[in-house]
Amino acid sequence: MIDTPTALPTPAAKVPLFRRLLAHPTGAASLLVLFLVALASVLAPLLASHDPNTADLQSVLAKAGSEHLLGADSAGRDVFSRLLFAGQFSLAGALVALAVAVLLGVTGGLVAGYYGGWFDSVSSWLTGLLMALPGMVVLLAARAVLGPSMWLSMMIFGILLSPAFFRLVYASVTAVHNELYVDAARVSGLSDVRIIGRHILTVVRAPVIIQSAMVLGIAIAIQAGLEFLGLGDMNIPTWGSMLNEGFINLYKSPTLVLWPALVIGAVCVALTLLANAMRDELERSRGPAKRRKRASSAAADEAEATAKRGDAAVIHPEETTGSAGGILLEVIGLGVGYDQADGSTSHVVNHVNLRVRRGEVHGLVGESGSGKTQTAFSILRLLPQGGRVTGGSIIFDDEDLAQLSEKEMTKVRGKRIAYIPQEPMSNLDAAFTIGSQLMEPMRVCLGISKAEARERALALLAKVGIPNPERTFNAYPHEISGGMAQRVLIAGAVSCQPDLLIADEPTTALDVTVQAEVLNLLRELQDELQMGVILVTHNFGVVADLCDSVTVMQTGRVVETGPVRAIFNNAGHPYTRQLLDAILEDTAPRGALKNSPLNTGTPNTLSGVTL
Amino acid sequence: MNDTLLDVRDVVVEYPLKGFRKEPFKALKGVSLDIRPGETVGLVGESGSGKTTLGRAVLGLAPVTGGSIKYRGQEISQATRAQRRELSHEIQVVFQDPYTSLNPSMTIEQILVEPLTVRKVERQAANRRVAELLDQVRLPQDAAQRLPREFSGGQRQRVAIARALALDPKLIVCDEPVSALDLSTQARVMDLFIEIQERTGVAYLFVSHDLAVVRHLSHRVAVMYHGEIVEWGDGDQVTGSPEHPYTQRLFMAAPIPDPDRQARHRADRLRLLDLQHQQDLQAGVA
């Protein structure tokens, strides 16, 4: 049994963001700075030795000392006390800007992204307008009209900042809006408010938190800038107005400018670093960590499975028919592993032997996680980041590919070993025409002129059954269908007349009627060019259609190998038999619906739950 | 017995295209079929044939611009949100992709409880129901507190089936529910579908591009092509001796997992294509 749903991995530990930030070095440091600044501002009435606005002519520009901890300014006001009280106003002002920006941006983005329609058009247009406005100029104009109120200017600045949130939320919502789980919630009859709260807000929460820290930093800096220009409210102490004051008296008392500058700098740096730390932590929870875990658990499963089974691969004798030639590729004891963060290696392919003769189509069959694609990619040396061949040899035409340098491998790839991918569309570059993508490899591999390459490319397109080669040659990938794209890729793969073709699920993404045509094409080309082909697939129909011999893989190992008829008619390994038993093609149709007593209206009740 | 659960008549679905006064795209061009209680109707076709759109139209997720969809005699093609909510314990859905049909940030329990909360089921009863559902789809009880990403594709699809069953519906629209699964997992999930149907008498509208899957599960089969149903009838008849040229082409294109029979099948397919080509030519001349 493969899918016995009993063995589940241990649940991933859910550590709250705050705790994770404390473990993050820069995150913890910036949190500490912000916490101290906020605490000092809140406790200003207790900590301050003087009233921040009381002018004392006795201590004009006083030096730092016991009376004035950090000295006094040109009006004799205590700098330390002003710094503490200014914190209250500066932080509160920035928070006002943030609150306005979040309120407008997030709600606008949610509504526009979720419902679309006219609100979407209007708000997107407004966002564009707001982003085009120069912030400083608007704030200056607002001050001229509305007077020097810090609160008002921060609110206006919040409006100016709202596009940052709008665009972020809008993008997240439109991305998640068509997810199937949102559809499922709709079918369940959930109201829009509930769907937004449950499924959509959770998605936008993380980016909004990160963005908030950034925006708060910007608001503090802009506010300080406004006050520094002397455009602020002179009645309340802020870091910006202190900066202004210090700048005026720069020659008389240079330290006056230092303290507010230090605080503003520290807070802005801390907010930016905090945003980065949050990004690290919030985005690390998904992605690579998960993949690593799966790989290692697969390896563990596999070790366990082989220990339990202890059985070896079933090897059927080769058929000695005339069609197949000498050995083209011999893979012996191949191992593929992925380097882990902790220095260990997780093995996904173990001791794989594979022999492909000239002119033979060799099927590599298995379910997901069997290592069939890993094996094929290691022959091409195109393993994903972190993957490498950990052992064994890949003898291709008397040369061990595992020993070649990257440069030597480049000469083999494409020219002597070609590749057909599973997803035709994602393997064509949308920015170039089909023709240029076909010509380029030929010019490199075969060293022919542009005119000659063009001629050959057109001939190839005709050969793979494309009705109007000239038109397809000049087309961009988005202008052709998936089946056509696969034909183009096949044309590209055989363009340099390779000895070995590796096809990774070449028809899985295609409709059955297109699949039949592509299979026919592959058969014809293989007949004509006498290539060896490794066909990676999970579909036994495709195997039966095309393959001469088959290797069955399970959890990174070969379990059975032999001529195609031996595998279908005389499978020796229990796993192969299990796979063959799962085939539905030969099962009987279900037949018409019989009169069943169940159909006579069961009451709509669940056990103990009346709906 | 002969009462109809779902009656789809001449349904048209159109999607407006961008651009001034552009003709809308017709995804369905007048489609009719019916489903009886406890029956599986297979809907087979290639990409772009409209089979998924028909499923979504039944669920109220696609804009129906013509024709009618009646559930037990009640017109539902233009149902409001409130009417849909009433229908949610009658019609449910299992989607294709078990990776995007479950919210990655919700535990299995939260996912299964969600449809129950809409119906204001009490907390305790809801918990009992979750345990029951996990049992029905053969998942262990400790699955409730886990996140979807901790499960394999087949297990996730079981969760999606459990969610669909939560309100004890009479009809489940299954949109390619086994296409993303491995062969042996697929077989087991299909067995689960049949078992649940035999036990609860739920009806399925089973959308798939895989002919073998549809034949295995369906009492009746509809073949779709370019937004229309080109053939519709009993499963053995449609999958055994199809009449429409497209259905014939479709069934001949699927390879048979046996080298010798596939070789004959391949030759038959080429003969059929040749024959149809000849007929087309003659029709063109005449």
CSV table of C-alpha atoms in Angstrom, one decimal, chain A residues 125-464:
chain,number,residue,atom,x,y,z
A,125,TRP,CA,-7.1,55.3,-11.1
A,126,LEU,CA,-7.1,57.2,-7.8
A,127,THR,CA,-4.1,55.2,-6.6
A,128,GLY,CA,-2.2,56.1,-9.8
A,129,LEU,CA,-3.1,59.8,-9.2
A,130,LEU,CA,-1.9,59.7,-5.6
A,131,MET,CA,1.4,58.0,-6.6
A,132,ALA,CA,2.0,60.7,-9.2
A,133,LEU,CA,1.6,63.5,-6.7
A,134,PRO,CA,4.8,64.8,-5.2
A,135,GLY,CA,4.3,64.3,-1.5
A,136,MET,CA,6.3,67.2,-0.2
A,137,VAL,CA,4.6,69.7,-2.4
A,138,VAL,CA,1.1,68.5,-1.4
A,139,LEU,CA,2.1,68.8,2.3
A,140,LEU,CA,3.4,72.3,1.8
A,141,ALA,CA,0.3,73.3,0.0
A,142,ALA,CA,-1.9,71.7,2.7
A,143,ARG,CA,0.0,73.7,5.4
A,144,ALA,CA,-0.6,76.9,3.5
A,145,VAL,CA,-4.3,76.3,3.4
A,146,LEU,CA,-5.0,74.5,6.6
A,147,GLY,CA,-2.4,75.9,8.9
A,148,PRO,CA,0.5,74.4,10.7
A,149,SER,CA,-1.1,71.3,12.4
A,150,MET,CA,1.1,68.3,12.7
A,151,TRP,CA,-1.9,66.0,13.0
A,152,LEU,CA,-3.5,67.2,9.8
A,153,SER,CA,-0.3,67.0,7.8
A,154,MET,CA,0.3,63.5,9.0
A,155,MET,CA,-3.3,62.5,8.1
A,156,ILE,CA,-2.7,63.9,4.6
A,157,PHE,CA,0.6,62.1,4.4
A,158,GLY,CA,-1.3,58.9,5.4
A,159,ILE,CA,-3.5,59.4,2.4
A,160,LEU,CA,-0.5,59.9,0.2
A,161,LEU,CA,1.0,56.6,1.6
A,162,SER,CA,-2.2,54.6,1.2
A,163,PRO,CA,-1.3,53.4,-2.4
A,164,ALA,CA,1.6,51.4,-0.9
A,165,PHE,CA,-1.0,49.3,1.0
A,166,PHE,CA,-3.6,49.4,-1.6
A,167,ARG,CA,-1.4,47.9,-4.3
A,168,LEU,CA,0.0,45.3,-1.9
A,169,VAL,CA,-3.4,44.1,-0.7
A,170,TYR,CA,-4.9,44.4,-4.2
A,171,ALA,CA,-2.2,42.1,-5.7
A,172,SER,CA,-2.6,39.5,-2.9
A,173,VAL,CA,-6.4,39.5,-3.0
A,174,THR,CA,-6.6,39.1,-6.8
A,175,ALA,CA,-4.0,36.3,-6.5
A,176,VAL,CA,-6.0,34.5,-3.9
A,177,HIS,CA,-9.5,35.4,-5.1
A,178,ASN,CA,-9.6,32.6,-7.7
A,179,GLU,CA,-8.1,30.0,-5.4
A,180,LEU,CA,-10.2,26.9,-5.3
A,181,TYR,CA,-10.6,27.1,-1.5
A,182,VAL,CA,-12.4,30.4,-1.9
A,183,ASP,CA,-14.7,28.8,-4.4
A,184,ALA,CA,-15.3,26.0,-2.0
A,185,ALA,CA,-16.2,28.4,0.7
A,186,ARG,CA,-18.6,30.1,-1.6
A,187,VAL,CA,-20.2,26.8,-2.4
A,188,SER,CA,-20.5,26.2,1.3
A,189,GLY,CA,-22.6,29.3,1.5
A,190,LEU,CA,-20.2,31.5,3.4
A,191,SER,CA,-21.0,35.2,3.3
A,192,ASP,CA,-18.5,37.6,1.7
A,193,VAL,CA,-17.5,39.1,5.0
A,194,ARG,CA,-16.7,35.7,6.3
A,195,ILE,CA,-14.7,34.7,3.3
A,196,ILE,CA,-12.7,37.9,3.4
A,197,GLY,CA,-12.1,37.6,7.1
A,198,ARG,CA,-11.3,33.9,7.0
A,199,HIS,CA,-9.5,33.3,3.8
A,200,ILE,CA,-8.3,36.6,2.4
A,201,LEU,CA,-7.2,38.6,5.4
A,202,THR,CA,-4.9,35.8,6.5
A,203,VAL,CA,-3.1,36.0,3.2
A,204,VAL,CA,-2.6,39.8,3.3
A,205,ARG,CA,-1.7,40.0,7.0
A,206,ALA,CA,2.0,39.2,6.7
A,207,PRO,CA,2.9,41.6,3.9
A,208,VAL,CA,0.8,44.3,5.5
A,209,ILE,CA,2.7,43.9,8.8
A,210,ILE,CA,6.0,44.1,7.0
A,211,GLN,CA,4.9,47.1,4.9
A,212,SER,CA,3.7,48.9,8.1
A,213,ALA,CA,7.2,48.9,9.7
A,214,MET,CA,8.6,50.4,6.5
A,215,VAL,CA,5.9,53.0,6.2
A,216,LEU,CA,6.2,54.0,9.9
A,217,GLY,CA,9.9,54.7,9.2
A,218,ILE,CA,9.1,56.8,6.2
A,219,ALA,CA,6.4,58.8,8.1
A,220,ILE,CA,8.9,59.6,10.9
A,221,ALA,CA,11.5,60.7,8.4
A,222,ILE,CA,9.0,62.9,6.4
A,223,GLN,CA,7.6,64.4,9.5
A,224,ALA,CA,11.1,65.3,10.8
A,225,GLY,CA,11.8,66.8,7.4
A,226,LEU,CA,8.7,69.0,7.5
A,227,GLU,CA,9.5,70.2,11.0
A,228,PHE,CA,13.1,70.7,10.1
A,229,LEU,CA,12.0,73.1,7.3
A,230,GLY,CA,10.2,75.0,10.0
A,231,LEU,CA,6.7,74.1,8.6
A,232,GLY,CA,5.6,72.3,11.8
A,233,ASP,CA,3.5,73.4,14.7
A,234,MET,CA,5.9,75.4,16.9
A,235,ASN,CA,3.8,74.8,20.0
A,236,ILE,CA,4.6,71.1,20.4
A,237,PRO,CA,8.1,69.6,20.7
A,238,THR,CA,9.0,67.2,18.0
A,239,TRP,CA,12.3,65.6,16.9
A,240,GLY,CA,12.1,67.5,13.6
A,241,SER,CA,11.6,70.9,15.3
A,242,MET,CA,14.5,70.1,17.6
A,243,LEU,CA,16.6,69.4,14.6
A,244,ASN,CA,15.6,72.7,13.1
A,245,GLU,CA,16.6,74.5,16.4
A,246,GLY,CA,19.9,72.7,16.5
A,247,PHE,CA,20.6,73.5,12.9
A,248,ILE,CA,20.1,77.2,13.5
A,249,ASN,CA,22.5,77.1,16.4
A,250,LEU,CA,24.9,74.7,14.8
A,251,TYR,CA,28.0,76.9,15.4
A,252,LYS,CA,27.1,78.0,18.9
A,253,SER,CA,26.1,74.6,20.2
A,254,PRO,CA,26.9,71.7,17.8
A,255,THR,CA,25.5,69.0,20.1
A,256,LEU,CA,22.0,70.4,19.8
A,257,VAL,CA,21.6,68.9,16.4
A,258,LEU,CA,23.2,65.6,17.4
A,259,TRP,CA,20.6,64.2,19.8
A,260,PRO,CA,17.4,64.5,17.7
A,261,ALA,CA,19.4,63.3,14.7
A,262,LEU,CA,20.6,60.2,16.6
A,263,VAL,CA,17.1,59.3,17.8
A,264,ILE,CA,15.5,59.8,14.4
A,265,GLY,CA,18.3,57.8,12.8
A,266,ALA,CA,18.1,55.0,15.4
A,267,VAL,CA,14.3,54.7,15.1
A,268,CYS,CA,14.3,54.7,11.3
A,269,VAL,CA,17.1,52.2,11.0
A,270,ALA,CA,15.4,50.0,13.7
A,271,LEU,CA,12.1,50.0,11.8
A,272,THR,CA,13.7,49.1,8.5
A,273,LEU,CA,15.7,46.3,10.0
A,274,LEU,CA,12.6,45.1,11.8
A,275,ALA,CA,10.8,45.0,8.5
A,276,ASN,CA,13.6,42.9,7.0
A,277,ALA,CA,13.7,40.6,10.0
A,278,MET,CA,9.9,40.1,9.8
A,279,ARG,CA,10.2,39.4,6.1
A,280,ASP,CA,12.8,36.8,6.9
A,281,GLU,CA,10.7,35.1,9.5
A,282,LEU,CA,7.3,35.3,7.8
A,283,GLU,CA,8.6,34.1,4.5
A,284,ARG,CA,10.9,31.5,5.8
A,285,SER,CA,8.0,29.5,7.3
A,286,ARG,CA,7.2,28.3,3.8
A,287,GLY,CA,9.3,27.2,0.9
A,288,PRO,CA,12.7,25.6,1.2
A,289,ALA,CA,12.3,24.3,4.8
A,290,LYS,CA,9.2,22.3,3.7
A,291,ARG,CA,10.9,20.8,0.7
A,292,ARG,CA,13.9,19.8,2.7
A,293,LYS,CA,11.7,18.1,5.2
A,294,ARG,CA,9.8,16.2,2.6
A,295,ALA,CA,13.0,15.0,0.9
A,296,SER,CA,14.5,13.8,4.2
A,297,SER,CA,11.3,12.1,5.3
A,298,ALA,CA,11.1,10.4,1.9
A,299,ALA,CA,14.6,9.1,2.3
A,300,ALA,CA,13.8,7.8,5.8
A,301,ASP,CA,10.6,6.1,4.5
A,302,GLU,CA,12.7,4.6,1.8
A,303,ALA,CA,15.4,3.2,4.2
A,304,GLU,CA,12.6,1.8,6.3
A,305,ALA,CA,10.8,0.3,3.3
A,306,THR,CA,13.9,-1.4,2.0
A,307,ALA,CA,14.8,-2.7,5.5
A,308,LYS,CA,11.3,-4.2,5.7
A,309,ARG,CA,11.2,-5.6,2.3
A,310,GLY,CA,14.7,-6.7,1.9
A,311,ASP,CA,13.9,-7.7,-1.7
A,312,ALA,CA,16.0,-7.0,-4.7
A,313,ALA,CA,15.1,-5.6,-8.1
A,314,VAL,CA,13.5,-8.1,-10.5
A,315,ILE,CA,15.6,-8.2,-13.7
A,316,HIS,CA,14.2,-9.8,-16.8
A,317,PRO,CA,16.6,-11.1,-19.5
A,318,GLU,CA,17.0,-8.8,-22.4
A,319,GLU,CA,15.4,-9.8,-25.7
A,320,THR,CA,17.9,-10.3,-28.5
A,321,THR,CA,16.1,-8.6,-31.3
A,322,GLY,CA,17.6,-7.1,-34.4
A,323,SER,CA,16.2,-3.6,-33.9
A,324,ALA,CA,18.3,-2.5,-30.9
A,325,GLY,CA,22.0,-1.8,-31.4
A,326,GLY,CA,24.9,-1.5,-29.0
A,327,ILE,CA,24.8,0.0,-25.6
A,328,LEU,CA,24.5,3.7,-25.7
A,329,LEU,CA,24.0,4.6,-22.1
A,330,GLU,CA,24.9,2.5,-19.1
A,331,VAL,CA,24.0,3.9,-15.7
A,332,ILE,CA,25.6,1.9,-12.9
A,333,GLY,CA,24.9,2.3,-9.2
A,334,LEU,CA,23.7,5.9,-9.6
A,335,GLY,CA,23.0,7.9,-6.4
A,336,VAL,CA,21.5,11.3,-6.2
A,337,GLY,CA,21.4,13.4,-3.1
A,338,TYR,CA,20.5,16.9,-1.9
A,339,ASP,CA,22.7,18.8,0.5
A,340,GLN,CA,20.9,19.8,3.6
A,341,ALA,CA,21.3,22.9,5.7
A,342,ASP,CA,22.7,20.9,8.6
A,343,GLY,CA,25.5,19.4,6.4
A,344,SER,CA,23.9,16.0,5.8
A,345,THR,CA,22.7,14.7,2.5
A,346,SER,CA,19.3,13.3,1.8
A,347,HIS,CA,19.4,10.6,-0.8
A,348,VAL,CA,16.6,10.5,-3.3
A,349,VAL,CA,18.0,8.0,-5.8
A,350,ASN,CA,20.0,4.9,-4.7
A,351,HIS,CA,22.0,2.4,-6.7
A,352,VAL,CA,20.1,2.8,-9.9
A,353,ASN,CA,21.2,0.7,-12.9
A,354,LEU,CA,19.9,1.6,-16.3
A,355,ARG,CA,20.9,0.4,-19.7
A,356,VAL,CA,19.7,2.0,-23.0
A,357,ARG,CA,20.7,0.7,-26.4
A,358,ARG,CA,20.9,2.6,-29.6
A,359,GLY,CA,17.6,2.8,-31.2
A,360,GLU,CA,15.8,1.7,-28.1
A,361,VAL,CA,13.0,3.5,-26.3
A,362,HIS,CA,13.4,2.8,-22.6
A,363,GLY,CA,10.5,3.7,-20.3
A,364,LEU,CA,11.3,5.0,-16.8
A,365,VAL,CA,8.1,4.4,-14.9
A,366,GLY,CA,7.1,5.2,-11.3
A,367,GLU,CA,4.8,7.4,-9.2
A,368,SER,CA,5.6,10.8,-7.8
A,369,GLY,CA,8.6,10.6,-5.5
A,370,SER,CA,10.0,7.5,-7.1
A,371,GLY,CA,13.1,9.3,-8.4
A,372,LYS,CA,12.4,8.8,-12.1
A,373,THR,CA,12.8,12.4,-13.0
A,374,GLN,CA,15.8,12.8,-10.6
A,375,THR,CA,17.5,10.0,-12.5
A,376,ALA,CA,16.8,11.5,-15.9
A,377,PHE,CA,17.9,14.9,-14.8
A,378,SER,CA,21.2,13.6,-13.3
A,379,ILE,CA,22.1,12.1,-16.7
A,380,LEU,CA,21.7,15.6,-18.1
A,381,ARG,CA,23.3,17.1,-15.0
A,382,LEU,CA,20.4,19.5,-14.7
A,383,LEU,CA,19.5,18.7,-11.1
A,384,PRO,CA,17.9,21.5,-9.1
A,385,GLN,CA,19.9,23.6,-6.7
A,386,GLY,CA,21.7,21.6,-4.1
A,387,GLY,CA,21.3,18.3,-5.9
A,388,ARG,CA,24.3,16.2,-7.1
A,389,VAL,CA,25.3,12.8,-8.1
A,390,THR,CA,26.6,11.1,-5.0
A,391,GLY,CA,27.9,7.9,-6.5
A,392,GLY,CA,28.0,5.6,-9.4
A,393,SER,CA,28.8,6.2,-13.1
A,394,ILE,CA,26.9,7.3,-16.2
A,395,ILE,CA,28.7,5.8,-19.1
A,396,PHE,CA,27.5,7.4,-22.3
A,397,ASP,CA,29.3,6.2,-25.4
A,398,ASP,CA,32.4,5.0,-23.4
A,399,GLU,CA,32.6,8.3,-21.5
A,400,ASP,CA,31.6,8.7,-17.8
A,401,LEU,CA,29.4,11.7,-17.7
A,402,ALA,CA,29.6,11.8,-13.9
A,403,GLN,CA,33.3,12.6,-14.3
A,404,LEU,CA,33.1,15.4,-16.9
A,405,SER,CA,33.7,19.0,-16.1
A,406,GLU,CA,30.8,21.5,-16.4
A,407,LYS,CA,32.3,22.8,-19.7
A,408,GLU,CA,32.7,19.3,-21.2
A,409,MET,CA,29.1,18.5,-20.1
A,410,THR,CA,27.8,21.6,-22.0
A,411,LYS,CA,29.1,20.1,-25.2
A,412,VAL,CA,27.3,16.9,-24.6
A,413,ARG,CA,24.0,18.4,-23.5
A,414,GLY,CA,21.8,19.5,-26.4
A,415,LYS,CA,24.1,18.3,-29.0
A,416,ARG,CA,24.4,14.6,-28.1
A,417,ILE,CA,21.8,14.3,-25.4
A,418,ALA,CA,18.6,16.2,-26.0
A,419,TYR,CA,15.6,16.9,-23.7
A,420,ILE,CA,11.9,17.2,-24.0
A,421,PRO,CA,10.1,18.7,-21.0
A,422,GLN,CA,6.7,18.1,-19.5
A,423,GLU,CA,5.3,21.6,-19.7
A,424,PRO,CA,5.9,22.8,-23.3
A,425,MET,CA,4.8,26.4,-22.7
A,426,SER,CA,7.0,27.2,-19.7
A,427,ASN,CA,10.0,25.9,-21.7
A,428,LEU,CA,9.7,28.4,-24.5
A,429,ASP,CA,10.8,32.0,-23.8
A,430,ALA,CA,7.9,34.3,-24.3
A,431,ALA,CA,10.1,37.1,-25.4
A,432,PHE,CA,11.5,35.5,-28.5
A,433,THR,CA,9.9,34.0,-31.7
A,434,ILE,CA,9.7,30.3,-32.1
A,435,GLY,CA,12.2,30.6,-35.0
A,436,SER,CA,14.9,32.3,-33.1
A,437,GLN,CA,14.6,29.8,-30.3
A,438,LEU,CA,15.1,27.0,-32.8
A,439,MET,CA,17.9,28.6,-34.7
A,440,GLU,CA,20.1,29.6,-31.8
A,441,PRO,CA,21.0,26.1,-30.5
A,442,MET,CA,21.6,24.8,-34.0
A,443,ARG,CA,24.0,27.7,-34.8
A,444,VAL,CA,25.9,26.9,-31.6
A,445,CYS,CA,25.9,23.1,-31.8
A,446,LEU,CA,26.4,22.7,-35.5
A,447,GLY,CA,28.2,25.9,-36.2
A,448,ILE,CA,26.1,26.8,-39.3
A,449,SER,CA,25.2,30.1,-40.7
A,450,LYS,CA,22.0,32.0,-39.9
A,451,ALA,CA,20.5,31.4,-43.3
A,452,GLU,CA,21.2,27.7,-43.1
A,453,ALA,CA,19.8,27.4,-39.6
A,454,ARG,CA,16.6,29.1,-40.8
A,455,GLU,CA,16.3,26.7,-43.6
A,456,ARG,CA,16.8,23.8,-41.3
A,457,ALA,CA,14.4,25.1,-38.7
A,458,LEU,CA,11.6,25.5,-41.3
A,459,ALA,CA,12.3,21.9,-42.5
A,460,LEU,CA,12.2,20.7,-38.9
A,461,LEU,CA,8.9,22.4,-38.2
A,462,ALA,CA,7.4,20.8,-41.4
A,463,LYS,CA,8.8,17.5,-40.3
A,464,VAL,CA,7.1,17.6,-36.8
